[in-house]
Coordinates of C-alpha atoms in Angstrom, one line a residue:
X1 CA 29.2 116.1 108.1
X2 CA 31.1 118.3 105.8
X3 CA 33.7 115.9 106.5
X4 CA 32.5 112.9 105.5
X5 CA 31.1 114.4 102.5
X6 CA 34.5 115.1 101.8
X7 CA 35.8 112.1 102.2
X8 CA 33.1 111.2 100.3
X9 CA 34.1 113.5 97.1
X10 CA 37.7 112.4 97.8
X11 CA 37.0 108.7 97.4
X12 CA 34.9 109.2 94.4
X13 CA 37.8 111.4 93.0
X14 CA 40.0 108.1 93.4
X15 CA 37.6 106.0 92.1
X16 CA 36.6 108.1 88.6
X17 CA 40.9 108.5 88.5
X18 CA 41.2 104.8 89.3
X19 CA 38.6 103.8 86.5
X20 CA 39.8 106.1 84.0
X21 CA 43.5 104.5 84.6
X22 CA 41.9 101.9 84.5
X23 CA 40.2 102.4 80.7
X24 CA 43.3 103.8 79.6
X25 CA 45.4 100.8 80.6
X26 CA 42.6 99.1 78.8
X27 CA 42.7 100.6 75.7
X28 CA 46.3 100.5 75.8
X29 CA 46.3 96.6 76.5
X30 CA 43.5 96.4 73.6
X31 CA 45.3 98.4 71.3
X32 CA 48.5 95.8 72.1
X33 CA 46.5 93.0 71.5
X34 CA 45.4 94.3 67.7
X35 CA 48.9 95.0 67.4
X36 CA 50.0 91.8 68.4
X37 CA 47.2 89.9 66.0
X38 CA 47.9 91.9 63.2
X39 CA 51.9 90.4 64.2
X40 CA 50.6 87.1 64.8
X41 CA 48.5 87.0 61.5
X42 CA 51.5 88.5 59.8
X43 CA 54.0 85.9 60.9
X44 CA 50.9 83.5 60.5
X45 CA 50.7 85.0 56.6
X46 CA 54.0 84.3 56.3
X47 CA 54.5 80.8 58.0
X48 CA 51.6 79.6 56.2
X49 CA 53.1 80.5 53.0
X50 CA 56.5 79.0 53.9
X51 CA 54.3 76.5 54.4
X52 CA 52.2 76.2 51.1
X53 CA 55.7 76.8 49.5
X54 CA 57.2 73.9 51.4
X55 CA 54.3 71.5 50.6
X56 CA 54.1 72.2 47.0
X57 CA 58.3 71.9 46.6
X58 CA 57.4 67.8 48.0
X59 CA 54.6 67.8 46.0
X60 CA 56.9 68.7 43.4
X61 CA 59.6 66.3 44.6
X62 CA 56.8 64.0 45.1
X63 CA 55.6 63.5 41.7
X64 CA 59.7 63.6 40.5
X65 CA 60.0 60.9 42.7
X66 CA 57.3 59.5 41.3
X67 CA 58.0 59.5 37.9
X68 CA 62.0 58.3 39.1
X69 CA 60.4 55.3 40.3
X70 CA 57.9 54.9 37.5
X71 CA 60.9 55.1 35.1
X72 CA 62.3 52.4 37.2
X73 CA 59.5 50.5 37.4
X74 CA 59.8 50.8 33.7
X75 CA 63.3 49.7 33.4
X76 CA 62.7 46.8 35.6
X77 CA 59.7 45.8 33.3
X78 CA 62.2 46.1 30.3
X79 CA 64.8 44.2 32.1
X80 CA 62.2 41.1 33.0
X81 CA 60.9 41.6 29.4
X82 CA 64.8 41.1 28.0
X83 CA 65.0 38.4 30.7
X84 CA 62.2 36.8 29.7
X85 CA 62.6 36.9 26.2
X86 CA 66.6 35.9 26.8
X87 CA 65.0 32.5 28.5
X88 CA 63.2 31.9 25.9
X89 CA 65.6 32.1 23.1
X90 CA 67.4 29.9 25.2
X91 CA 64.6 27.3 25.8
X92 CA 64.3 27.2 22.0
X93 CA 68.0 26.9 21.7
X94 CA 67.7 23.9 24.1
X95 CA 64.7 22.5 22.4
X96 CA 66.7 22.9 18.9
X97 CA 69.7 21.1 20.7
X98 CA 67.6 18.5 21.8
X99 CA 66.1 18.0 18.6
X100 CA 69.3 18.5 16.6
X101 CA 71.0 15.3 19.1
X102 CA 67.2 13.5 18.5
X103 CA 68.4 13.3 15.0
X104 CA 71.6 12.3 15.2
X105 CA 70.9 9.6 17.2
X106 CA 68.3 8.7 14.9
X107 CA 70.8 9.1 12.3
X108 CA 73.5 6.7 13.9
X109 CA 70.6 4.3 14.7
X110 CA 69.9 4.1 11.3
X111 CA 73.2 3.5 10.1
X112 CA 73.9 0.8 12.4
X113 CA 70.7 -0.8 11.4
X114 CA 70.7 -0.4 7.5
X115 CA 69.3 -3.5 5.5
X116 CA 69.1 -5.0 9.2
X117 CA 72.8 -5.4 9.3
X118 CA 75.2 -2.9 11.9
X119 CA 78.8 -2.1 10.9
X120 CA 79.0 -4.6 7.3
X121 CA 81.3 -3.3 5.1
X122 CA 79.9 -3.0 1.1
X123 CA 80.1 -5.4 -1.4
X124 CA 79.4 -6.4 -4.6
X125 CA 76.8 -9.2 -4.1
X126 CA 74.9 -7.1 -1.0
X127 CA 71.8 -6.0 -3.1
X128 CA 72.3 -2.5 -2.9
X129 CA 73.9 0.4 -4.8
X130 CA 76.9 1.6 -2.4
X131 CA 80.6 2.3 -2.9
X132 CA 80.9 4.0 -6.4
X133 CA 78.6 1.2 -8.3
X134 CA 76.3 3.0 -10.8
X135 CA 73.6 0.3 -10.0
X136 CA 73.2 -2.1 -7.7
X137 CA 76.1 -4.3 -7.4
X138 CA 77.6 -3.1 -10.4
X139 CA 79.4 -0.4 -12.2
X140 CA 82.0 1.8 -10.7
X141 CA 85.6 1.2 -10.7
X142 CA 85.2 -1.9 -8.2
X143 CA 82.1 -4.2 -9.1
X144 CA 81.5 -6.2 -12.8
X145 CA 80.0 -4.8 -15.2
X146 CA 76.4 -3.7 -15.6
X147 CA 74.5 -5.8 -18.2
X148 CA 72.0 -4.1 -20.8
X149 CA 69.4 -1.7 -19.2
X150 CA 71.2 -0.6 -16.2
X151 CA 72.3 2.4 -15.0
X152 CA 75.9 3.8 -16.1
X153 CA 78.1 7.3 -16.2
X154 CA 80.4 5.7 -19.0
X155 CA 81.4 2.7 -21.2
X156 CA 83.5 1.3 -18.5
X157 CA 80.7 0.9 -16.7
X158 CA 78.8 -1.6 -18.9
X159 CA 79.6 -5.1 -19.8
X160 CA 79.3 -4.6 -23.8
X161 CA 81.2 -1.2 -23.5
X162 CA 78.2 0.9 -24.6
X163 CA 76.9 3.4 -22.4
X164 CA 73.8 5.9 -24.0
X165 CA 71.7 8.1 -22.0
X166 CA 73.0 6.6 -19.0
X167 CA 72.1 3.5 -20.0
X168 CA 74.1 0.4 -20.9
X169 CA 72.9 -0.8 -24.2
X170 CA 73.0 -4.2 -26.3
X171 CA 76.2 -3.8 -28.5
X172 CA 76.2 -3.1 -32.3
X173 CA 78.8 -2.4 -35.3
X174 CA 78.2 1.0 -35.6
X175 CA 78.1 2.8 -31.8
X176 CA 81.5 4.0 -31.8
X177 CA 82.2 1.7 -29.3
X178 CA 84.9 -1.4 -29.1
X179 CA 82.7 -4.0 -27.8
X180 CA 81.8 -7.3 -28.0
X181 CA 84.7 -9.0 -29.4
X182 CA 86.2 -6.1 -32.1
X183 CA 89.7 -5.5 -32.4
X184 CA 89.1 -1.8 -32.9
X185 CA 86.4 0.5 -33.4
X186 CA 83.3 -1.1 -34.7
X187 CA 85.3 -3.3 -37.1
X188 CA 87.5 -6.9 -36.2
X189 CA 86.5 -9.6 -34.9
X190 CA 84.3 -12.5 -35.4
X191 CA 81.1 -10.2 -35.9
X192 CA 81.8 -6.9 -37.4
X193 CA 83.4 -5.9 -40.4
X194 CA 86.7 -6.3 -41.3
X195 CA 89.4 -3.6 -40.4
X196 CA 91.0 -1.1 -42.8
X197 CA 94.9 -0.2 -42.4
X198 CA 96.2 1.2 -39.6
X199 CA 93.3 -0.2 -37.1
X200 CA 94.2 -2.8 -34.7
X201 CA 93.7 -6.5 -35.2
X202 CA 94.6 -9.6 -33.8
X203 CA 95.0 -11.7 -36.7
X204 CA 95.2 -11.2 -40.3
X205 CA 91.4 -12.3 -40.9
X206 CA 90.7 -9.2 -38.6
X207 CA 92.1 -6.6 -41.5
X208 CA 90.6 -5.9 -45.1
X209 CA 94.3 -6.7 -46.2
X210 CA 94.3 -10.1 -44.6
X211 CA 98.0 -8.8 -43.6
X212 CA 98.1 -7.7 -39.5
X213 CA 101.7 -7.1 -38.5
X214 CA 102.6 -6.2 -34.8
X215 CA 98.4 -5.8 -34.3
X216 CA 98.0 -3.2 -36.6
X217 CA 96.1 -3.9 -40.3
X218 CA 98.8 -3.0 -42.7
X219 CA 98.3 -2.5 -46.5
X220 CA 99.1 -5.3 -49.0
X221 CA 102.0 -6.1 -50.7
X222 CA 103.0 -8.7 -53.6
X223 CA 105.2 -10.1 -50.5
X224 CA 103.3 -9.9 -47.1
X225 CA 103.0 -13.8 -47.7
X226 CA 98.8 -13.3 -47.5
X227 CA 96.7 -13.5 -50.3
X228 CA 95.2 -10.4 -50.7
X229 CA 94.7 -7.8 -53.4
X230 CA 93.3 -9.6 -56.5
X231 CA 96.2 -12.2 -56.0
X232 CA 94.7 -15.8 -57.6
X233 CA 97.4 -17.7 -55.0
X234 CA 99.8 -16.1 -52.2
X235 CA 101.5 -13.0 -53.5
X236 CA 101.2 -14.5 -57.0
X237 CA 98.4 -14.2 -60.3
X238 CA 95.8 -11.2 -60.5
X239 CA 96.4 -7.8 -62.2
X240 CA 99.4 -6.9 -60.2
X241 CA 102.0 -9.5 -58.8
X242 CA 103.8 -11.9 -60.6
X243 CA 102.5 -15.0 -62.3
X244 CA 102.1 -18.1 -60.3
X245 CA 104.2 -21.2 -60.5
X246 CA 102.6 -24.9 -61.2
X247 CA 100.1 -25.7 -58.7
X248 CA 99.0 -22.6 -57.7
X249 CA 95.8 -21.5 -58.2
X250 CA 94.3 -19.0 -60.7
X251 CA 91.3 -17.9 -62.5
X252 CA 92.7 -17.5 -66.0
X253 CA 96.3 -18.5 -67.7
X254 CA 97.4 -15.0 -67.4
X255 CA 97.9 -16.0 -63.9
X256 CA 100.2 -18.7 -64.8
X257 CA 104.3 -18.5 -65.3
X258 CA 102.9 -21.3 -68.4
X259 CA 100.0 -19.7 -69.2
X260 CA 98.1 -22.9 -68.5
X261 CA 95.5 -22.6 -65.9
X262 CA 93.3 -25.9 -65.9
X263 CA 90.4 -26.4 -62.9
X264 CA 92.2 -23.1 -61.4
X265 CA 95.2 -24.8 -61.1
X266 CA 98.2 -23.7 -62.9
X267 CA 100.1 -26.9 -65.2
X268 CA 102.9 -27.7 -66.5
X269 CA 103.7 -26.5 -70.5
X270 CA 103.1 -29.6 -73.0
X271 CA 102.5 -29.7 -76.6
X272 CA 98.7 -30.4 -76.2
X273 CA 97.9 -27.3 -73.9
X274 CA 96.9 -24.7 -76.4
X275 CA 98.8 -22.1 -75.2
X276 CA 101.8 -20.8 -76.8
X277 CA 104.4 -21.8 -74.1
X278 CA 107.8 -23.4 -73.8
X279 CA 109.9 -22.2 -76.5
X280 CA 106.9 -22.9 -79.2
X281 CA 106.8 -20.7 -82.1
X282 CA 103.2 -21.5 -82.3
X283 CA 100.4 -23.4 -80.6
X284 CA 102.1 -26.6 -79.4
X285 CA 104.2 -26.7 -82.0
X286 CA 107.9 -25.7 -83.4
X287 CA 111.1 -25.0 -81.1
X288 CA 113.4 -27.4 -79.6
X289 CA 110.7 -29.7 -77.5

């Protein structure tokens, strides 16, 4: 009996010592396992920081990515915009090209088709004003003459010589102009005055002198063989040349060698003439005759 309660009290003793190993190695194990979560939510801490970190740096490099690529996008938008306005520069260029040769043809097919006619050389009879002319078919220094009322840039220009205001005018006397048929300068000719010395003439009937030697009007002389002056006959009679011979004309005896102008006609001396003449002492009478 006392045995077994013995063995009893032992077995209980190796129980209670069993269990309380057993609690300790319990309390150790739990204490291991808060130290080994607070280590597991320390590295945890610090992972999920690393972690946070790491995210936020690609966030980072996320959004610099992003605006790399928006700043691309944006250079590629400027580029097609350059492009696009480059093409259509060009397209106007072309269209300006195009229109520029539209012309040209235009202009060649009008020149080849003027007044219906392709490739005519100008003239003088082809209705219209070409080459130099000043108006149509005349004028210029290779068609006639413009008559009155046309167009002109000088005298030459004009058939009567007289070019005012650009317009070729009728000829007169007296607009500084040798025209119509004038030897010189509004003088000459069979229309206007006669001309004065110096000026050029053609014949004597051209100069106030009556006297035109080598085409030029030259003053009178008692022996240019033209009657000019005051001269009653050629180079003879008037207030100064010598008195005429018989037969020449005068207006008054003076103008006679005899003194005896009858009808305008200088005479002979007689006895009967009423003039002192021959080697009378008086009126036809005394001396030798």
């Amino acid at each position: 009996m006392w045995l077994t309660v013995g063995i009893l009290i032992f077995s209980l003793s190796v129980a209670l010592s069993s269990q309380a190993d057993a609690d300790s190695n319990i309390m150790d194990r739990m204490v291991n396992d808060d130290r080994q979560l607070a280590r597991f939510e320390a590295i945890h801490h610090v992972k999920k920081s690393e972690l946070d970190r790491k995210k936020e740096e690609d966030y980072e490099e996320g959004s610099s990515e992003e605006e790399d690529y928006e700043e691309e996008n944006s250079e590629e938008e400027d580029y097609e915009e350059e492009s696009s306005k480059e093409e259509d520069y060009e397209e106007e260029s072309s269209k300006e090209e195009d229109y520029e040769e539209e012309s040209s043809e235009e202009e060649d097919y009008e020149e080849e088709n003027y007044s219906g006619e392709a490739n005519i050389a100008p003239t003088c009879d082809d209705g219209v004003r070409n080459q130099d002319e000043t108006d149509d078919d005349c004028g210029g220094s290779i068609c006639p003459q413009c008559i009155d009322s046309k167009t002109c840039n000088a005298a030459s220009d004009c058939r009567a010589r007289a070019c005012v205001s650009n317009i070729c005018r009728a000829p007169t006397c007296s607009d500084n102009v040798q025209n119509q048929d004038e030897t010189d300068t509004d003088c000459g000719g069979s229309i206007c005055p006669k001309c004065a010395d110096t000026k050029t003439c053609a014949v004597g009937s051209d100069c106030l002198s009556e006297v035109c030697l080598s085409q030029i009007c030259q003053a009178p002389t008692c022996t240019d063989a033209v009657k000019n002056q005051d001269e009653t006959d050629i180079d003879c009679g008037g207030s100064r040349c010598p008195q005429c011979a018989d037969t020449q004309s005068c207006r008054a005896g003076s103008d006679c060698v005899n003194g005896v102008c009858l009808s305008n006609i200088c005479q002979a001396s007689t006895c009967i003439d009423n003039v002192i003449n021959q080697d009378e002492t008086d009126v036809d009478c005394g001396g030798r005759t």
